[in-house]
Short mmCIF file of C-alpha atoms in Angstrom, two decimals:
data_model
loop_
_atom_site.label_atom_id
_atom_site.label_comp_id
_atom_site.label_asym_id
_atom_site.label_seq_id
_atom_site.Cartn_x
_atom_site.Cartn_y
_atom_site.Cartn_z
CA UNK N 1 -8.14 14.51 -8.08
CA UNK N 2 -11.53 16.27 -7.93
CA UNK N 3 -12.39 14.61 -11.24
CA UNK N 4 -11.16 11.25 -9.94
CA UNK N 5 -13.29 11.61 -6.80
CA UNK N 6 -16.30 12.48 -8.97
CA UNK N 7 -15.71 9.35 -11.06
CA UNK N 8 -15.29 7.20 -7.95
CA UNK N 9 -18.62 8.38 -6.56
CA UNK N 10 -20.32 7.76 -9.93
CA UNK N 11 -18.81 4.30 -10.48
CA UNK N 12 -19.62 3.15 -6.94
CA UNK N 13 -23.30 3.29 -7.73
CA UNK N 14 -25.17 -0.03 -7.44
CA UNK N 15 -28.79 -1.09 -7.29
CA UNK N 16 -27.91 -2.99 -4.10
CA UNK N 17 -28.16 -0.57 -1.17
CA UNK N 18 -25.68 -2.43 1.07
CA UNK N 19 -22.99 -2.26 -1.63
CA UNK N 20 -23.46 1.52 -1.86
CA UNK N 21 -23.32 1.82 1.91
CA UNK N 22 -20.17 -0.24 2.50
CA UNK N 23 -18.15 0.79 -0.55
CA UNK N 24 -19.03 4.43 0.02
CA UNK N 25 -18.07 4.16 3.68
CA UNK N 26 -14.56 2.86 3.01
CA UNK N 27 -13.76 4.87 -0.14
CA UNK N 28 -14.76 8.12 1.55
CA UNK N 29 -13.15 7.27 4.90
CA UNK N 30 -10.03 9.25 4.07
CA UNK N 31 -6.69 8.01 2.79
CA UNK N 32 -3.86 9.58 0.86
CA UNK N 33 -4.97 8.48 -2.65
CA UNK N 34 -1.29 7.94 -3.44
CA UNK N 35 -1.79 5.39 -6.21
CA UNK N 36 -4.24 7.46 -8.28
CA UNK N 37 -1.97 10.47 -7.83
CA UNK N 38 0.87 8.50 -9.42
CA UNK N 39 -1.28 7.74 -12.48
CA UNK N 40 -2.12 11.43 -12.88
CA UNK N 41 1.37 12.79 -12.19
CA UNK N 42 3.18 10.45 -14.58
CA UNK N 43 0.58 10.97 -17.31
CA UNK N 44 0.93 14.75 -17.03
CA UNK N 45 4.73 14.66 -16.68
CA UNK N 46 4.94 12.74 -19.97
CA UNK N 47 2.35 14.84 -21.83
CA UNK N 48 -0.69 12.53 -21.89
CA UNK N 49 -3.13 14.16 -24.33
CA UNK N 50 -6.19 12.08 -23.46
CA UNK N 51 -8.66 11.80 -20.59
CA UNK N 52 -8.32 8.14 -19.63
CA UNK N 53 -5.99 9.02 -16.75
CA UNK N 54 -8.93 9.89 -14.48
CA UNK N 55 -10.67 6.58 -15.21
CA UNK N 56 -7.50 4.57 -14.53
CA UNK N 57 -6.72 6.58 -11.41
CA UNK N 58 -10.18 5.59 -10.11
CA UNK N 59 -9.52 1.97 -11.13
CA UNK N 60 -6.35 1.67 -9.04
CA UNK N 61 -8.13 3.26 -6.07
CA UNK N 62 -10.92 0.67 -6.38
CA UNK N 63 -8.39 -2.16 -6.51
CA UNK N 64 -6.61 -0.75 -3.47
CA UNK N 65 -9.89 -0.34 -1.59
CA UNK N 66 -10.89 -3.94 -2.37
CA UNK N 67 -7.59 -5.16 -0.90
CA UNK N 68 -8.23 -3.10 2.25
CA UNK N 69 -11.65 -4.67 2.73
CA UNK N 70 -10.20 -8.15 2.38
CA UNK N 71 -7.11 -7.33 4.49
CA UNK N 72 -9.19 -6.13 7.42
CA UNK N 73 -11.21 -9.35 7.40
CA UNK N 74 -8.08 -11.53 7.27
CA UNK N 75 -6.36 -9.47 9.99
CA UNK N 76 -9.52 -9.12 12.10
CA UNK N 77 -8.82 -5.38 12.27
CA UNK N 78 -11.31 -3.05 13.93
CA UNK N 79 -9.74 0.36 13.20
CA UNK N 80 -8.48 1.98 10.00
CA UNK N 81 -7.88 5.68 9.26
CA UNK N 82 -9.28 6.50 12.68
CA UNK N 83 -12.65 4.88 11.98
CA UNK N 84 -14.19 1.48 12.57
CA UNK N 85 -13.36 -0.95 9.76
CA UNK N 86 -16.13 -2.07 7.42
CA UNK N 87 -15.96 -5.62 8.78
CA UNK N 88 -16.35 -4.31 12.35
CA UNK N 89 -19.49 -2.42 11.32
CA UNK N 90 -21.09 -4.63 8.66
CA UNK N 91 -19.57 -8.08 9.25
CA UNK N 92 -16.97 -10.17 7.45
CA UNK N 93 -19.22 -11.67 4.79
CA UNK N 94 -20.52 -8.32 3.56
CA UNK N 95 -17.00 -6.83 3.54
CA UNK N 96 -15.54 -9.68 1.46
CA UNK N 97 -18.41 -9.57 -1.03
CA UNK N 98 -18.25 -5.80 -1.46
CA UNK N 99 -14.49 -6.14 -1.97
CA UNK N 100 -15.32 -8.55 -4.80
CA UNK N 101 -17.76 -5.98 -6.20
CA UNK N 102 -15.03 -3.32 -6.23
CA UNK N 103 -12.61 -5.67 -8.01
CA UNK N 104 -15.16 -6.52 -10.68
CA UNK N 105 -16.22 -2.88 -11.11
CA UNK N 106 -12.53 -1.98 -11.56
CA UNK N 107 -12.27 -4.52 -14.39
CA UNK N 108 -15.40 -3.13 -16.04
CA UNK N 109 -13.77 0.30 -16.01
CA UNK N 110 -10.48 -1.06 -17.41
CA UNK N 111 -12.31 -2.56 -20.37
CA UNK N 112 -13.87 0.82 -21.18
CA UNK N 113 -10.37 2.22 -21.83
CA UNK N 114 -10.09 -0.35 -24.65
CA UNK N 115 -6.33 -0.96 -24.38
CA UNK N 116 -5.15 -4.53 -24.01
CA UNK N 117 -1.91 -3.57 -22.27
CA UNK N 118 -3.86 -1.75 -19.56
CA UNK N 119 -5.73 -4.99 -18.89
CA UNK N 120 -2.47 -6.97 -18.89
CA UNK N 121 -0.77 -4.65 -16.40
CA UNK N 122 -3.68 -4.47 -13.98
CA UNK N 123 -4.57 -8.16 -14.25
CA UNK N 124 -0.97 -9.05 -13.41
CA UNK N 125 -0.91 -6.53 -10.55
CA UNK N 126 -4.07 -7.91 -8.90
CA UNK N 127 -2.72 -11.44 -9.24
CA UNK N 128 0.63 -10.53 -7.67
CA UNK N 129 -1.12 -8.68 -4.83
CA UNK N 130 -3.13 -11.84 -4.07
CA UNK N 131 0.10 -13.87 -4.05
CA UNK N 132 1.59 -11.33 -1.63
CA UNK N 133 -1.36 -11.73 0.72
CA UNK N 134 -0.87 -15.51 0.78
CA UNK N 135 2.90 -15.14 1.28
CA UNK N 136 2.24 -12.86 4.23
CA UNK N 137 -0.18 -15.40 5.67
CA UNK N 138 2.58 -18.03 5.52
CA UNK N 139 4.88 -15.75 7.54
CA UNK N 140 2.37 -14.99 10.31
CA UNK N 141 3.63 -15.98 13.77
CA UNK N 142 6.94 -17.15 12.25
CA UNK N 143 9.92 -15.43 13.93
CA UNK N 144 12.28 -17.23 11.52
CA UNK N 145 10.95 -15.19 8.59
CA UNK N 146 13.97 -13.73 6.78
CA UNK N 147 14.40 -10.12 5.71
CA UNK N 148 14.33 -11.33 2.09
CA UNK N 149 10.99 -13.08 2.66
CA UNK N 150 9.57 -9.95 4.28
CA UNK N 151 10.73 -7.73 1.41
CA UNK N 152 9.23 -10.12 -1.12
CA UNK N 153 5.86 -9.83 0.63
CA UNK N 154 5.80 -6.03 0.57
CA UNK N 155 7.00 -5.88 -3.04
CA UNK N 156 4.12 -8.17 -4.00
CA UNK N 157 1.47 -6.87 -1.61
CA UNK N 158 2.13 -3.11 -1.61
CA UNK N 159 4.74 -2.04 -4.14
CA UNK N 160 3.13 -3.84 -7.10
CA UNK N 161 0.11 -1.53 -7.29
CA UNK N 162 2.37 1.54 -6.94
CA UNK N 163 4.44 0.14 -9.81
CA UNK N 164 1.35 -0.51 -11.95
CA UNK N 165 -0.02 2.98 -11.26
CA UNK N 166 3.20 4.65 -12.39
CA UNK N 167 3.43 2.39 -15.44
CA UNK N 168 -0.14 3.24 -16.46
CA UNK N 169 0.68 6.95 -16.52
CA UNK N 170 3.62 6.22 -18.85
CA UNK N 171 1.53 3.95 -21.06
CA UNK N 172 -1.21 6.55 -21.48
CA UNK N 173 1.48 8.92 -22.77
CA UNK N 174 2.90 6.29 -25.16
CA UNK N 175 6.28 6.68 -23.47
CA UNK N 176 9.19 4.69 -24.96
CA UNK N 177 10.02 1.38 -23.20
CA UNK N 178 13.02 2.75 -21.27
CA UNK N 179 10.95 5.62 -19.86
CA UNK N 180 8.05 3.31 -19.01
CA UNK N 181 10.42 1.01 -17.10
CA UNK N 182 11.88 4.01 -15.25
CA UNK N 183 8.37 5.03 -14.20
CA UNK N 184 7.62 1.48 -13.04
CA UNK N 185 10.90 1.43 -11.08
CA UNK N 186 9.88 4.67 -9.36
CA UNK N 187 6.54 3.17 -8.34
CA UNK N 188 8.14 -0.04 -7.10
CA UNK N 189 10.68 1.82 -4.96
CA UNK N 190 8.09 4.29 -3.67
CA UNK N 191 5.71 1.49 -2.71
CA UNK N 192 8.49 -0.30 -0.84
CA UNK N 193 9.53 2.89 0.98
CA UNK N 194 5.90 3.63 1.85
CA UNK N 195 5.39 0.21 3.45
CA UNK N 196 8.70 0.37 5.33
CA UNK N 197 7.66 3.67 6.90
CA UNK N 198 4.22 2.23 7.71
CA UNK N 199 5.98 -0.58 9.56
CA UNK N 200 8.12 1.94 11.47
CA UNK N 201 5.05 3.94 12.46
CA UNK N 202 3.41 0.81 13.88
CA UNK N 203 5.98 1.13 16.69
CA UNK N 204 6.83 4.83 16.60
CA UNK N 205 3.57 6.63 15.85
CA UNK N 206 0.39 7.33 17.79
CA UNK N 207 -3.11 5.93 17.34
CA UNK N 208 -4.49 9.46 16.78
CA UNK N 209 -2.05 10.22 13.93
CA UNK N 210 -2.07 6.78 12.34
CA UNK N 211 -5.76 6.08 12.60
CA UNK N 212 -5.03 2.52 13.69
CA UNK N 213 -3.92 0.80 16.88
CA UNK N 214 -0.21 0.90 17.74
CA UNK N 215 1.26 -2.60 17.74
CA UNK N 216 -1.33 -4.02 15.33
CA UNK N 217 1.40 -5.83 13.36
CA UNK N 218 2.53 -7.63 16.52
CA UNK N 219 -1.06 -8.49 17.50
CA UNK N 220 -1.50 -10.08 14.08
CA UNK N 221 1.79 -11.98 14.40
CA UNK N 222 3.38 -10.13 11.45
CA UNK N 223 7.19 -10.17 11.57
CA UNK N 224 7.85 -6.79 9.91
CA UNK N 225 11.33 -5.37 9.34
CA UNK N 226 11.56 -3.44 12.65
CA UNK N 227 10.82 -6.66 14.55
CA UNK N 228 13.15 -8.78 12.42
CA UNK N 229 16.01 -6.30 12.90
CA UNK N 230 15.28 -5.93 16.61
CA UNK N 231 15.69 -9.70 17.00
CA UNK N 232 19.13 -9.36 15.38
CA UNK N 233 20.21 -6.27 17.33
CA UNK N 234 19.00 -7.19 20.84
CA UNK N 235 20.66 -9.46 23.39
CA UNK N 236 19.90 -13.18 23.24
CA UNK N 237 17.48 -12.87 26.15
CA UNK N 238 15.66 -9.91 24.61
CA UNK N 239 15.57 -11.61 21.22
CA UNK N 240 13.94 -14.66 22.81
CA UNK N 241 11.20 -12.39 24.22
CA UNK N 242 10.61 -10.87 20.80
CA UNK N 243 10.46 -14.30 19.15
CA UNK N 244 7.87 -15.41 21.68
CA UNK N 245 5.86 -12.23 21.12
CA UNK N 246 5.75 -12.93 17.36
CA UNK N 247 4.80 -16.57 17.89
CA UNK N 248 1.95 -15.72 20.26
CA UNK N 249 0.88 -12.30 18.93
CA UNK N 250 1.60 -11.27 22.51
CA UNK N 251 -0.13 -8.03 23.50
CA UNK N 252 0.27 -8.58 27.25
CA UNK N 253 3.90 -7.44 26.99
CA UNK N 254 3.28 -5.01 24.13
CA UNK N 255 4.86 -2.00 25.82
CA UNK N 256 8.03 -3.97 26.59
CA UNK N 257 8.26 -5.13 22.97
CA UNK N 258 7.66 -1.60 21.65
CA UNK N 259 10.36 -0.25 23.97
CA UNK N 260 12.86 -2.87 22.77
CA UNK N 261 12.13 -2.12 19.12
CA UNK N 262 12.40 1.63 19.74
CA UNK N 263 15.69 1.49 21.66
CA UNK N 264 17.77 -1.10 19.77
CA UNK N 265 18.25 0.82 16.52
CA UNK N 266 15.76 -1.21 14.45
CA UNK N 267 13.54 1.76 13.62
CA UNK N 268 16.48 3.88 12.45
CA UNK N 269 17.73 1.01 10.26
CA UNK N 270 14.25 0.55 8.75
CA UNK N 271 13.99 4.28 8.04
CA UNK N 272 17.40 4.14 6.36
CA UNK N 273 16.20 1.26 4.17
CA UNK N 274 13.17 3.39 3.21
CA UNK N 275 15.48 6.34 2.46
CA UNK N 276 17.49 4.20 0.04
CA UNK N 277 14.31 3.16 -1.75
CA UNK N 278 13.24 6.81 -2.01
CA UNK N 279 16.65 7.65 -3.49
CA UNK N 280 16.15 4.90 -6.09
CA UNK N 281 12.75 6.37 -6.91
CA UNK N 282 14.24 9.85 -7.32
CA UNK N 283 17.01 8.54 -9.57
CA UNK N 284 14.40 6.85 -11.80
CA UNK N 285 13.03 10.29 -12.69
CA UNK N 286 16.20 11.29 -14.56
CA UNK N 287 14.71 10.04 -17.85
CA UNK N 288 11.59 12.20 -17.49
CA UNK N 289 11.15 15.77 -18.81
CA UNK N 290 12.01 18.56 -16.39
CA UNK N 291 8.58 20.02 -15.58
CA UNK N 292 6.33 20.77 -12.61
CA UNK N 293 4.86 17.25 -12.62
CA UNK N 294 8.27 15.57 -12.46
CA UNK N 295 9.27 17.98 -9.67
CA UNK N 296 6.12 16.97 -7.79
CA UNK N 297 7.09 13.30 -8.15
CA UNK N 298 10.56 14.10 -6.78
CA UNK N 299 9.04 15.89 -3.80
CA UNK N 300 6.67 12.94 -3.34
CA UNK N 301 9.68 10.61 -3.00
CA UNK N 302 11.49 12.88 -0.54
CA UNK N 303 8.46 13.46 1.68
CA UNK N 304 7.47 9.78 1.74
CA UNK N 305 10.15 8.89 4.29
CA UNK N 306 9.62 11.84 6.63
CA UNK N 307 5.91 11.33 7.29
CA UNK N 308 4.39 10.67 10.70
CA UNK N 309 1.07 9.19 9.54
#
């Protein structure tokens, strides 16, 4: 990861000062670097002999960072990872354009690896992520969003880049097709579990630990799984209040909504759904060699559902 961070700092360089300022601000603002870690762990678990893993780990972090810049503009967010968002500091236009710079820089770096399949995987991933963003936009303020529609959004918007990251590690190692698909399945399940827990923490966590405002999903009118399940589990009167809160992005009654979601069993059910995804991820590792890197991936899956931030 030290080598990846060195590459990120090097590849961020631009002759345009504002690009350096904004991209540096968000890339170095913290974050778990989960996607690049997947590239490195799978490559090492499968015996990758080359050095392209660091470049591709940096690529997926750039793609992820670009989506964050665009997300925060769309969601009108003002806090991420405990710091002001780039759009809050520099404005929407600059944030969108620097996000575009990061996307295009990522594609320059992909080309340098000189493997067509790498381009295919990452081009498809960025396209699917964009589709997920639009699907989510269609669901905003819609309390009739189904669980299936919600899951489709997070598999497109979040899980796809996890899947691509894991697949890249397998590809760099020239893993056989069955092993590559197992790695991709791990990433897909891990990405889904990660987002489910994020959605739980939007109602269960604290601003200090999360680095973002509690109830942001409700403010933005996003019907996430805890809210969708709460509408099913609550009484008709309580469900009507939740529906109205989604429709209006109601923050005036935020504490009442949070209390309903916390007390009706929706958070426990969402955590259980995340646990099942983590179990799928762990099972996907059965085709991999038994080594320290595979053990780390197993621990990664287990710890993903117990986190508090």
